[in-house]
Coordinates of C-alpha atoms in Angstrom, one line a residue:
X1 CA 54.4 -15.9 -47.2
X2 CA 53.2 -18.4 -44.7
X3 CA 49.3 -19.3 -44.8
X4 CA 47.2 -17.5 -42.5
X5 CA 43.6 -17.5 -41.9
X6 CA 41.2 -15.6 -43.7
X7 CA 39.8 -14.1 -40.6
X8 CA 40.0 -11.0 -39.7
X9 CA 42.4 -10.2 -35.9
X10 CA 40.8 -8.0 -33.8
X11 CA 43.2 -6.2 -31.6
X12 CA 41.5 -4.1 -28.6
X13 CA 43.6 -1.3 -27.5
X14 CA 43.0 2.4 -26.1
X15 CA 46.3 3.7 -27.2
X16 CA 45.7 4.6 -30.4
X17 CA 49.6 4.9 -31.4
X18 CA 49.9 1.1 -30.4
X19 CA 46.8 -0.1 -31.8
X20 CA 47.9 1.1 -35.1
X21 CA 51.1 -0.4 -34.9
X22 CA 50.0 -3.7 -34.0
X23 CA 47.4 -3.5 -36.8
X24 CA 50.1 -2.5 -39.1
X25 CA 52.4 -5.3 -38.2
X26 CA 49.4 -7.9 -38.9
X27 CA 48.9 -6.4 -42.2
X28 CA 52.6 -6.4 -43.3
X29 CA 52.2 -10.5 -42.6
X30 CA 49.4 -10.9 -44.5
X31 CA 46.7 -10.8 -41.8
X32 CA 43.5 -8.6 -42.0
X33 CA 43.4 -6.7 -38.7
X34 CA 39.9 -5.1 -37.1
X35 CA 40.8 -2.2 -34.2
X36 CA 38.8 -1.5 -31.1
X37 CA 39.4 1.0 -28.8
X38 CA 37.6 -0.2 -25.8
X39 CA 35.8 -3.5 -24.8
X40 CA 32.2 -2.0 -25.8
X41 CA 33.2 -1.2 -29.6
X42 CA 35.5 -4.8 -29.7
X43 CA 31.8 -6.7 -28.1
X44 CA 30.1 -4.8 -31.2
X45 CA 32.5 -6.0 -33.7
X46 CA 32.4 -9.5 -32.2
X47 CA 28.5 -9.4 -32.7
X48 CA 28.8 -8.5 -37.0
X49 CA 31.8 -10.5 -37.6
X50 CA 33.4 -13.9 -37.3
X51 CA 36.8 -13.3 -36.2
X52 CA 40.4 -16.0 -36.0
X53 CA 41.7 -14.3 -32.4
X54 CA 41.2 -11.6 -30.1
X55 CA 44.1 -9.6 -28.7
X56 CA 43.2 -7.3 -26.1
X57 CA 45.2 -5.0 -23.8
X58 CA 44.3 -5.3 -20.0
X59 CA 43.8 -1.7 -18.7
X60 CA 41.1 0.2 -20.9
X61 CA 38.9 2.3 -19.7
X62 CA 35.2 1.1 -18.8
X63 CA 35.5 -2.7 -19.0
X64 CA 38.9 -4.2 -18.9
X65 CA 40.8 -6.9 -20.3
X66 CA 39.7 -9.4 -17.8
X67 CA 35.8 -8.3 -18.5
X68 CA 35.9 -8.5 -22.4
X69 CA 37.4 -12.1 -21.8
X70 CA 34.6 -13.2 -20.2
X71 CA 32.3 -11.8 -22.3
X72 CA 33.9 -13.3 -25.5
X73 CA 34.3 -16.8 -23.9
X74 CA 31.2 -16.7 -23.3
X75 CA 29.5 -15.6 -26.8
X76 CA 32.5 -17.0 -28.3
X77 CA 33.8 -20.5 -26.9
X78 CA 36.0 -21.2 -29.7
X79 CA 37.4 -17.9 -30.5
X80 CA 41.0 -17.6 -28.5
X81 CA 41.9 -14.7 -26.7
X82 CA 45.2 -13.4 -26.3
X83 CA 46.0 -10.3 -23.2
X84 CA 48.5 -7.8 -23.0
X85 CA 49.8 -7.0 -19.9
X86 CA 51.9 -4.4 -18.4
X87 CA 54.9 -5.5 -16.3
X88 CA 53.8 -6.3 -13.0
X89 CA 50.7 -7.5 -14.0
X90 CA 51.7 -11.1 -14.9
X91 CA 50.5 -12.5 -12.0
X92 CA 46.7 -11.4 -13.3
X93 CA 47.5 -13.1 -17.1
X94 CA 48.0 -15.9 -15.4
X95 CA 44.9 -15.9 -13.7
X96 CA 43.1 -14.8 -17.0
X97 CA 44.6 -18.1 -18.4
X98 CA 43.1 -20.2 -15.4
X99 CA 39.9 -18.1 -16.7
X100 CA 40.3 -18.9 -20.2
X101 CA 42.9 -16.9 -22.0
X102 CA 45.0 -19.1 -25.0
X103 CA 48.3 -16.9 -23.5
X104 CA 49.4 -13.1 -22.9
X105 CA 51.8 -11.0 -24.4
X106 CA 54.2 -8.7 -21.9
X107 CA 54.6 -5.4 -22.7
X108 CA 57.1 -3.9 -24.4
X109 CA 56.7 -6.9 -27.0
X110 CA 58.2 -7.0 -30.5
X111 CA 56.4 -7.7 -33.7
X112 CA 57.8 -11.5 -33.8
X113 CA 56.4 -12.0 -30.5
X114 CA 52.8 -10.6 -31.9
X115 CA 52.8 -12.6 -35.4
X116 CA 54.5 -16.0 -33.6
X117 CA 51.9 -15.6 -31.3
X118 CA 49.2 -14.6 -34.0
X119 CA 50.5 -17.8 -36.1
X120 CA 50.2 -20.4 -33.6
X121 CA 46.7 -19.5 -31.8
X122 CA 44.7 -17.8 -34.7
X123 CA 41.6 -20.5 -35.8
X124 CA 42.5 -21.8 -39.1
X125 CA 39.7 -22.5 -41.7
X126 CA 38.8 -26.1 -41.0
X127 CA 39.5 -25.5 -37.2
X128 CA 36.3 -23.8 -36.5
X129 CA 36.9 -20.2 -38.4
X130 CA 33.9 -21.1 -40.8
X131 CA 36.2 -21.0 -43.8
X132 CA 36.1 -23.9 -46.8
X133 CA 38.8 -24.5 -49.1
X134 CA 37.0 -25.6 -52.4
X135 CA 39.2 -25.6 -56.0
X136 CA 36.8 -28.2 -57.7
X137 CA 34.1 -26.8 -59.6
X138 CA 31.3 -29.8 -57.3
X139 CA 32.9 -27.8 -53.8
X140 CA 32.6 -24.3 -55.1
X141 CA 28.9 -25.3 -56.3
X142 CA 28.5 -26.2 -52.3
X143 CA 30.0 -23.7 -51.2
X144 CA 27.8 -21.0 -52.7
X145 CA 24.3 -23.2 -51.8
X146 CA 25.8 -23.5 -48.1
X147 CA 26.5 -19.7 -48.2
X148 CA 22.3 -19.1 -49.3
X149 CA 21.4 -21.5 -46.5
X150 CA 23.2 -19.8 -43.9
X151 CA 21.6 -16.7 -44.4
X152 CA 18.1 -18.2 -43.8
X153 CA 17.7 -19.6 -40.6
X154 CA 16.2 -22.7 -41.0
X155 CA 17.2 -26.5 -39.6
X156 CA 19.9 -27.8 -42.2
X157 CA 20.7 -31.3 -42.3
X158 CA 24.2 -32.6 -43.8
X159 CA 25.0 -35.9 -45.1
X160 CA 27.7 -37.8 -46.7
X161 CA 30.5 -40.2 -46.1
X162 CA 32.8 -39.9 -42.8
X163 CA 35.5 -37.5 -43.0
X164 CA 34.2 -35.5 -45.8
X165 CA 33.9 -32.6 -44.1
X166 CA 30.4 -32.0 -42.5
X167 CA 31.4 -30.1 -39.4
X168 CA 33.1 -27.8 -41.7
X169 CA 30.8 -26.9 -43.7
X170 CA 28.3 -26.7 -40.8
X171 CA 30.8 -23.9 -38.8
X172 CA 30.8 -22.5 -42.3
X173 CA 27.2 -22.2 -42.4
X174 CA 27.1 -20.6 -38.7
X175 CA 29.9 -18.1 -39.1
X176 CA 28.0 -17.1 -42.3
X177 CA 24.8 -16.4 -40.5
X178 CA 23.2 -13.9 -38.7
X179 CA 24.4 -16.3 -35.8
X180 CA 27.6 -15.5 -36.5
X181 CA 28.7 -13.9 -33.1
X182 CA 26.7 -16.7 -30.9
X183 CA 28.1 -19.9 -30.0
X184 CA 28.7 -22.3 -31.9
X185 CA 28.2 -25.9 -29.8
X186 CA 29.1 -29.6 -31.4
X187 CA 27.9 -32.6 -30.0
X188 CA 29.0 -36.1 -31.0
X189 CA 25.8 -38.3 -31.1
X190 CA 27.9 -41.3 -31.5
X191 CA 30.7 -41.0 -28.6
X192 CA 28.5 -40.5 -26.0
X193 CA 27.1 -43.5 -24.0
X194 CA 22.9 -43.6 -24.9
X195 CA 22.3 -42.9 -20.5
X196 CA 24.5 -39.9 -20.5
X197 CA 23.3 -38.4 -24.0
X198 CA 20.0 -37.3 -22.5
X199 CA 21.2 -35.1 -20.0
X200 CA 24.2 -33.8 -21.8
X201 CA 21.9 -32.7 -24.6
X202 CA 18.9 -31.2 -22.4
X203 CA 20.8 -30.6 -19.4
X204 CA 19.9 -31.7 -15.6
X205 CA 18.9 -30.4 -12.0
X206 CA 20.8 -30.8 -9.3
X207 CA 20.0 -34.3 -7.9
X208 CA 18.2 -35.7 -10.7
X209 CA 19.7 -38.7 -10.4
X210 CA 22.7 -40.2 -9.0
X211 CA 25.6 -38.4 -9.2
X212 CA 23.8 -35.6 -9.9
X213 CA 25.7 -32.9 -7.4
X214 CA 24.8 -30.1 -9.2
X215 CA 22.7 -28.7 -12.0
X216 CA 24.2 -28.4 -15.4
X217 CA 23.0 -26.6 -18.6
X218 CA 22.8 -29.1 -21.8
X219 CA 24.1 -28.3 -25.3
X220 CA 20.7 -26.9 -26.4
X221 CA 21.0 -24.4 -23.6
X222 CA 25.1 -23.2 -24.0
X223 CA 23.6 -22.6 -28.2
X224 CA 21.4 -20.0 -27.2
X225 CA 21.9 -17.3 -29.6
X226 CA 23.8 -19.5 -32.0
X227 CA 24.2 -23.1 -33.4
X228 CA 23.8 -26.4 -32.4
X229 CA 25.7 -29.1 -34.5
X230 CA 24.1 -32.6 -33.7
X231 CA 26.9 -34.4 -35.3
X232 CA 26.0 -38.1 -36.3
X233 CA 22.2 -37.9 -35.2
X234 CA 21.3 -41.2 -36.5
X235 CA 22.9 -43.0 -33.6
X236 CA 20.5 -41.9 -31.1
X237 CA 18.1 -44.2 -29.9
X238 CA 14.4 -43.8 -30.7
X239 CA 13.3 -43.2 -26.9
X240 CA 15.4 -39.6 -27.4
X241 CA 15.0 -39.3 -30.7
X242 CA 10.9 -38.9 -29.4
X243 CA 12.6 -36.2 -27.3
X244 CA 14.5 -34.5 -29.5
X245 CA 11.2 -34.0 -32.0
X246 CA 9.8 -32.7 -28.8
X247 CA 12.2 -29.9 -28.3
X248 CA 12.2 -29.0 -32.0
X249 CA 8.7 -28.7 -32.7
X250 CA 8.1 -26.6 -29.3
X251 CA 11.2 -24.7 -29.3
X252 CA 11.7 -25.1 -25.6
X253 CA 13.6 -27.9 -23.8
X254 CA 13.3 -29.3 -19.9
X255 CA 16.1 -30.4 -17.4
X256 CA 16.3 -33.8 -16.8
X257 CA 14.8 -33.3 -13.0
X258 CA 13.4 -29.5 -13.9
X259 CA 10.1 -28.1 -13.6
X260 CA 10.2 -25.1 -16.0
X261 CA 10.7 -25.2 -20.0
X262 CA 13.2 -22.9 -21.2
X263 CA 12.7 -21.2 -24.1
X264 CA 15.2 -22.0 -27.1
X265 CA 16.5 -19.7 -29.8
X266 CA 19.2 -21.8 -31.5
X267 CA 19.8 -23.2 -35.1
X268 CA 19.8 -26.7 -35.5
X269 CA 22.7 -28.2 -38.3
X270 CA 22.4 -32.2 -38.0
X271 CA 24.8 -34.0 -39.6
X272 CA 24.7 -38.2 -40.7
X273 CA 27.1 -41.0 -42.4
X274 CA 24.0 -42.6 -43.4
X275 CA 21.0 -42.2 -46.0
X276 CA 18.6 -40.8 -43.0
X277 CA 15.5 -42.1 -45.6
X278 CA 16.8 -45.7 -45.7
X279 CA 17.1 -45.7 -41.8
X280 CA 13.2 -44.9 -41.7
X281 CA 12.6 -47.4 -44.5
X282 CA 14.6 -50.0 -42.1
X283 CA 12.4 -48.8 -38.8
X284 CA 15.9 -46.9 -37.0
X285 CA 15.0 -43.6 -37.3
X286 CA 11.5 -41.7 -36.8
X287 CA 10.0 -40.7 -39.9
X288 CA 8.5 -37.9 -38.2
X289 CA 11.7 -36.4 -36.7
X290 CA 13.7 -36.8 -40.5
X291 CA 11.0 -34.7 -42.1
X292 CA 11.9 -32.2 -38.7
X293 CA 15.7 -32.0 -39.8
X294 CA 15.5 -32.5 -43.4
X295 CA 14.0 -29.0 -44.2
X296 CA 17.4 -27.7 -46.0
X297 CA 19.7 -31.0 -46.8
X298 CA 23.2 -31.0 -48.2
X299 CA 25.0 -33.7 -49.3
X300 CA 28.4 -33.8 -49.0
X301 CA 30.0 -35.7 -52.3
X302 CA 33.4 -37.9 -51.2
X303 CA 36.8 -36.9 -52.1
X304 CA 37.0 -39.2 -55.2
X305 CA 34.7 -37.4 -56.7
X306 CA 36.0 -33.8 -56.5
X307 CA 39.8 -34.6 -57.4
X308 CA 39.9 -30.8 -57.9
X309 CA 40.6 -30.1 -54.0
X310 CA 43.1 -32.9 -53.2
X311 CA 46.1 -31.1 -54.3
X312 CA 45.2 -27.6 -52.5
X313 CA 43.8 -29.9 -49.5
X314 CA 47.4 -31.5 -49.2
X315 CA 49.1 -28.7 -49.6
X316 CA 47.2 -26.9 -46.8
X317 CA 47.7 -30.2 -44.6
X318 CA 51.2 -30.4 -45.4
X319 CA 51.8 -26.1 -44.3
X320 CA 49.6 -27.3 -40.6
X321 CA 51.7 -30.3 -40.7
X322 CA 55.2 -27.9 -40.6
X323 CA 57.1 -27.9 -37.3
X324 CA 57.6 -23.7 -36.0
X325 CA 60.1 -22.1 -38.3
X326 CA 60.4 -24.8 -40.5
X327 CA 59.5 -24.1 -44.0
X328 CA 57.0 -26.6 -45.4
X329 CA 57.4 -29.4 -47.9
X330 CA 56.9 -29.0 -51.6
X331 CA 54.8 -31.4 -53.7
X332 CA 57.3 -33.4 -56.3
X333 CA 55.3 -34.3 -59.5
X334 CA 55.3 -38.0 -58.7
X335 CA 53.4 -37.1 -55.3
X336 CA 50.6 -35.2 -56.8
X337 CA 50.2 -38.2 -59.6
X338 CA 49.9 -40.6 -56.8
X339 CA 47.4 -38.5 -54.7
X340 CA 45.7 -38.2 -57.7
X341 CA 45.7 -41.5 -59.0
X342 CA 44.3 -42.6 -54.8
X343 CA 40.8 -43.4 -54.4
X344 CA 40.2 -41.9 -50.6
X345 CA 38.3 -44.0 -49.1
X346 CA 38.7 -42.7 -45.6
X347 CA 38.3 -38.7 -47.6
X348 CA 39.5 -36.0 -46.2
X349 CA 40.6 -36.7 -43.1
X350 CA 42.9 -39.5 -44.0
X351 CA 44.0 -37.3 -46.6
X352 CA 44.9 -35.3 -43.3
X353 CA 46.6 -38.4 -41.6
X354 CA 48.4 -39.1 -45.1
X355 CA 50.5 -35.4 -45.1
X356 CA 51.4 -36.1 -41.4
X357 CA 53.0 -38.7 -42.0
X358 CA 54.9 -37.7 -44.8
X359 CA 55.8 -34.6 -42.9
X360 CA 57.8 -37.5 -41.1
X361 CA 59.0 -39.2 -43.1
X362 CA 60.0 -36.6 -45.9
X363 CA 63.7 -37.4 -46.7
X364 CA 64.3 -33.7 -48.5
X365 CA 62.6 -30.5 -49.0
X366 CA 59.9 -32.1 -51.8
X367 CA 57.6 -34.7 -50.9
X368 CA 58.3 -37.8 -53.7
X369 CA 55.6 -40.4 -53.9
X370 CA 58.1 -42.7 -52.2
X371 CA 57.5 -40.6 -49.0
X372 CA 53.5 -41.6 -49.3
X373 CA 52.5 -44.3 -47.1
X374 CA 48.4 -44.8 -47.8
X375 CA 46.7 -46.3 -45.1
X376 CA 45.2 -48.7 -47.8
X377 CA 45.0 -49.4 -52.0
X378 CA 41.7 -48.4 -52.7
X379 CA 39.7 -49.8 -56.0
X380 CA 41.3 -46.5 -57.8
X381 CA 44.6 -46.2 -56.3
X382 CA 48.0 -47.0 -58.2
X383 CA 49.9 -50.0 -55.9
X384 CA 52.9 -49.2 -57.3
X385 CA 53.1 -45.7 -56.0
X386 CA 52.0 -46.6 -52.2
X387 CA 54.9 -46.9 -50.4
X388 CA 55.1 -49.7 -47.8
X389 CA 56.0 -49.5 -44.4
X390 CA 57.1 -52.1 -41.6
X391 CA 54.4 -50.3 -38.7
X392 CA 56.9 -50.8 -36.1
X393 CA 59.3 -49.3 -38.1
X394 CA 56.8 -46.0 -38.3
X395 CA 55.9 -46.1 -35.0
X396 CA 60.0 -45.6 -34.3
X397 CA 60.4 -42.8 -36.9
X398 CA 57.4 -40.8 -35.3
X399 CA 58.7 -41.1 -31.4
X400 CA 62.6 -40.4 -33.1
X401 CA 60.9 -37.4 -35.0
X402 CA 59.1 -36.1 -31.8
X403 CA 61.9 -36.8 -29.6
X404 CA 64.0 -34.6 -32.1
X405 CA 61.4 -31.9 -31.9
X406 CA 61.4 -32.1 -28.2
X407 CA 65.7 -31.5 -27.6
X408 CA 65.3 -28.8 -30.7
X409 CA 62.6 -26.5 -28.6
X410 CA 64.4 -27.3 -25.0
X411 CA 67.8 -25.8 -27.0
X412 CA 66.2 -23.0 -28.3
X413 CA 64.2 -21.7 -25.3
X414 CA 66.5 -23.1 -22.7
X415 CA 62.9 -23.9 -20.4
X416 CA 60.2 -26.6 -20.2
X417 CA 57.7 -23.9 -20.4
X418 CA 58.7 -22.2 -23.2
X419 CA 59.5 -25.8 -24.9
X420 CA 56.1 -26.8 -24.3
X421 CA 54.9 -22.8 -25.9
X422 CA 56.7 -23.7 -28.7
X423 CA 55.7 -27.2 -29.2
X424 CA 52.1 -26.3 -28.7
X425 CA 51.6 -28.6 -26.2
X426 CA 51.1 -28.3 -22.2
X427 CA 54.1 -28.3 -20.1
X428 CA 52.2 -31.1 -18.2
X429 CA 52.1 -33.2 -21.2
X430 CA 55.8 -32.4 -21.7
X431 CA 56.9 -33.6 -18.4
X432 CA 55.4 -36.5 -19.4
X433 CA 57.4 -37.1 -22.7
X434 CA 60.8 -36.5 -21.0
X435 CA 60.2 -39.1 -18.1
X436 CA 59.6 -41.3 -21.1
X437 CA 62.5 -40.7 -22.9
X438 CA 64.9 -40.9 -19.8
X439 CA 63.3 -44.6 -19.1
X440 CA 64.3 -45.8 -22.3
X441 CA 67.8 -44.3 -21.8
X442 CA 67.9 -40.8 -24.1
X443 CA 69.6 -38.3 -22.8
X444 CA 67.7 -34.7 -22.0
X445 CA 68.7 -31.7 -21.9
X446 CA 69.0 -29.9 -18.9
X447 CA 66.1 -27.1 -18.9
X448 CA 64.6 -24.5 -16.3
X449 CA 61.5 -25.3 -15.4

């Protein structure tokens, strides 16, 4: 059986005959399905539970289709929504996708339409479904501390080296809290340029400065109700760092431009790459506004140190990593001694990168430690079992694999739009591929639009 998120699927539907069967169907695949038979009882499930997709039929009485969706994008930002339509009614999922909809089902629809559909939209665990997977006995240790945290609701305060997971385990927190059914916002302290971070955080009045054209909530306000994840808060500078302490201590923030406070009832999860104390010690960070975030800390340990969780983490990499349909690679013996024997400096996420490209490069069914190309022999890894790799020469196998992918889902759907469906990628972004591959001279297949 394929993996499939822990989740729960709640399918909306006032036919009770059909809700059943679509919950059935779900449960045959492995999925745990919730039922609703109307928008008001689905809004009431979405408030006690933290749910991987929404599938919700159009026409219900009281609020429809179209209504719930709104409502759920806007407790729910991250949580995808599926409609089912009636025929005739197309014209209005497409609409509700302009509004915010992942994609619609047609009526009648089979089950492989419903668990295809299910497969490729639901939120995995590290994708924002506030799931962890932790084997070693140091993660599971976290995992149950990060599970008493979320239940109080205090500011929490995550460090540890990049790429070991901290947004994880801060949406892991959040969808374990009584939070649980507000948003969930992320902000990246470090990719936003130091004059914009100030008014994406707190937000602006129209005209407030140039370019200003209209007024715009800030992250603290589109939290309310749930979490705020300042991710990397040690890059701010101390001028809004003085600002931040502001808005924490008084639980209110002010448009850049405003007159008026606005009360704030969000959680605060701050995460760093750095020891937050040294950066006081060294004068870069306010001493006062640490103490502020460091009421609950959690330190994330790096991958080399919990070699319990690189196997199952590769092995889920390597099943996300698995074109549609495809069944996915199978770890050979001499793969897991070299992932083993690797030292991870880049953690998790180039543990990520890693199975991607092996995914590529995979000349059979199991991965062999020839088919691992590390992006670097770290102090612990084995040289002799890190493959090397000409970069040009990887570049070409990547655009030959993708290219192959591309003819595959053009043959089998026979359209650009259902290529693009399939490939999980906009039919934009597609059109854009194949004007590439006819100027370097590959044939394409002829497709409807």
């Amino acid at each position: 059986m394929n993996e499939v998120t822990p989740l729960p699927i709640l399918v909306v539907e006032d036919d009770a005959a059909l809700r059943e069967a679509m919950c059935d169907t779900l449960g045959f695949a492995g999925y745990r399905a919730l039922a609703a038979g109307d928008a008001e009882e689905a809004l009431a499930l979405l408030g006690r539970e933290a749910v991987a997709l929404l599938i919700s039929d159009v026409h219900m009485p009281g609020a429809d289709g179209h209504q719930l969706l709104r409502e759920a994008r806007r407790r729910r930002p991250e949580l995808p929504v599926v409609l089912v339509t009636g025929y005739g009614t197309v014209q209005h999922a497409v609409a509700a996708i302009r509004d915010g909809a992942a994609d619609y089902l047609q009526k009648p629809f089979d089950a492989d339409a419903l668990l295809a559909m299910t497969a490729r939209l639901a939120l995995r665990p590290v994708a924002g479904a506030g799931e962890l997977l932790a084997e070693d006995p140091r993660s599971r240790s976290l995992a149950e501390l990060a599970s008493r945290i979320a239940a109080a609701d205090v500011t929490v305060l995550i460090t540890g080296e990049s790429g070991t997971g901290k947004e994880v385990f801060a949406r892991f927190i959040h969808a374990r809290s009584a939070r649980a059914g507000g948003p969930f916002v992320a902000i990246n302290c470090a990719a936003i340029p130091e004059n914009m971070l100030e008014a994406v955080l707190f937000g602006h009045e129209k005209g407030a400065f140039t370019g200003a054209h209209q007024a715009r909530a800030g992250k603290f306000e589109q939290a309310q109700g749930g979490t705020l994840l300042l991710d990397e808060v040690s890059e701010m500078d101390s001028a809004l760092q003085a600002k931040l302490l502001r808005v924490l201590q008084e639980r209110e923030v002010e448009r850049i431009g405003g007159r008026h406070p606005v009360a704030l009832d969000v959680r605060v999860i701050a995460t760093s790459n750095r020891r937050l104390r040294d950066e006081v010690t060294a004068g870069r960070f306010r001493e006062d506004l640490y103490y502020r975030l460091h009421v609950m800390p959690l330190v994330l340990p790096p991958l080399r140190e919990r070699k319990g969780d690189v196997i199952p983490l590769a092995e889920r990499a390597l099943r996300r990593a698995t074109p549609p349909g495809a069944m996915p690679l199978e770890l050979a013996a001499s793969a897991r001694a070299a992932l083993l024997a690797h030292d991870w400096p880049g953690n998790v996420r180039e543990l990520d990168n890693l199975m991607q490209r092996a995914q590529v490069l995979a000349r059979g069914r199991s991965l062999e430690a020839a088919d691992l190309v590390f992006e670097g022999a770290g102090p612990g890894a084995a040289p002799a079992l890190v493959a090397a790799a000409d970069p040009e020469v990887l570049v070409s196998d990547l655009r030959d694999h993708e290219r192959r992918l591309i003819i595959e889902a053009i043959g089998a759907t026979g359209s650009r739009k259902g290529a693009a469906r399939r490939l999980g990628i906009s039919p934009r972004t597609l059109r854009h591929k194949l004007q590439r591959m006819r100027a370097a001279g590959l044939e394409v297949p002829p497709s409807r639009a």
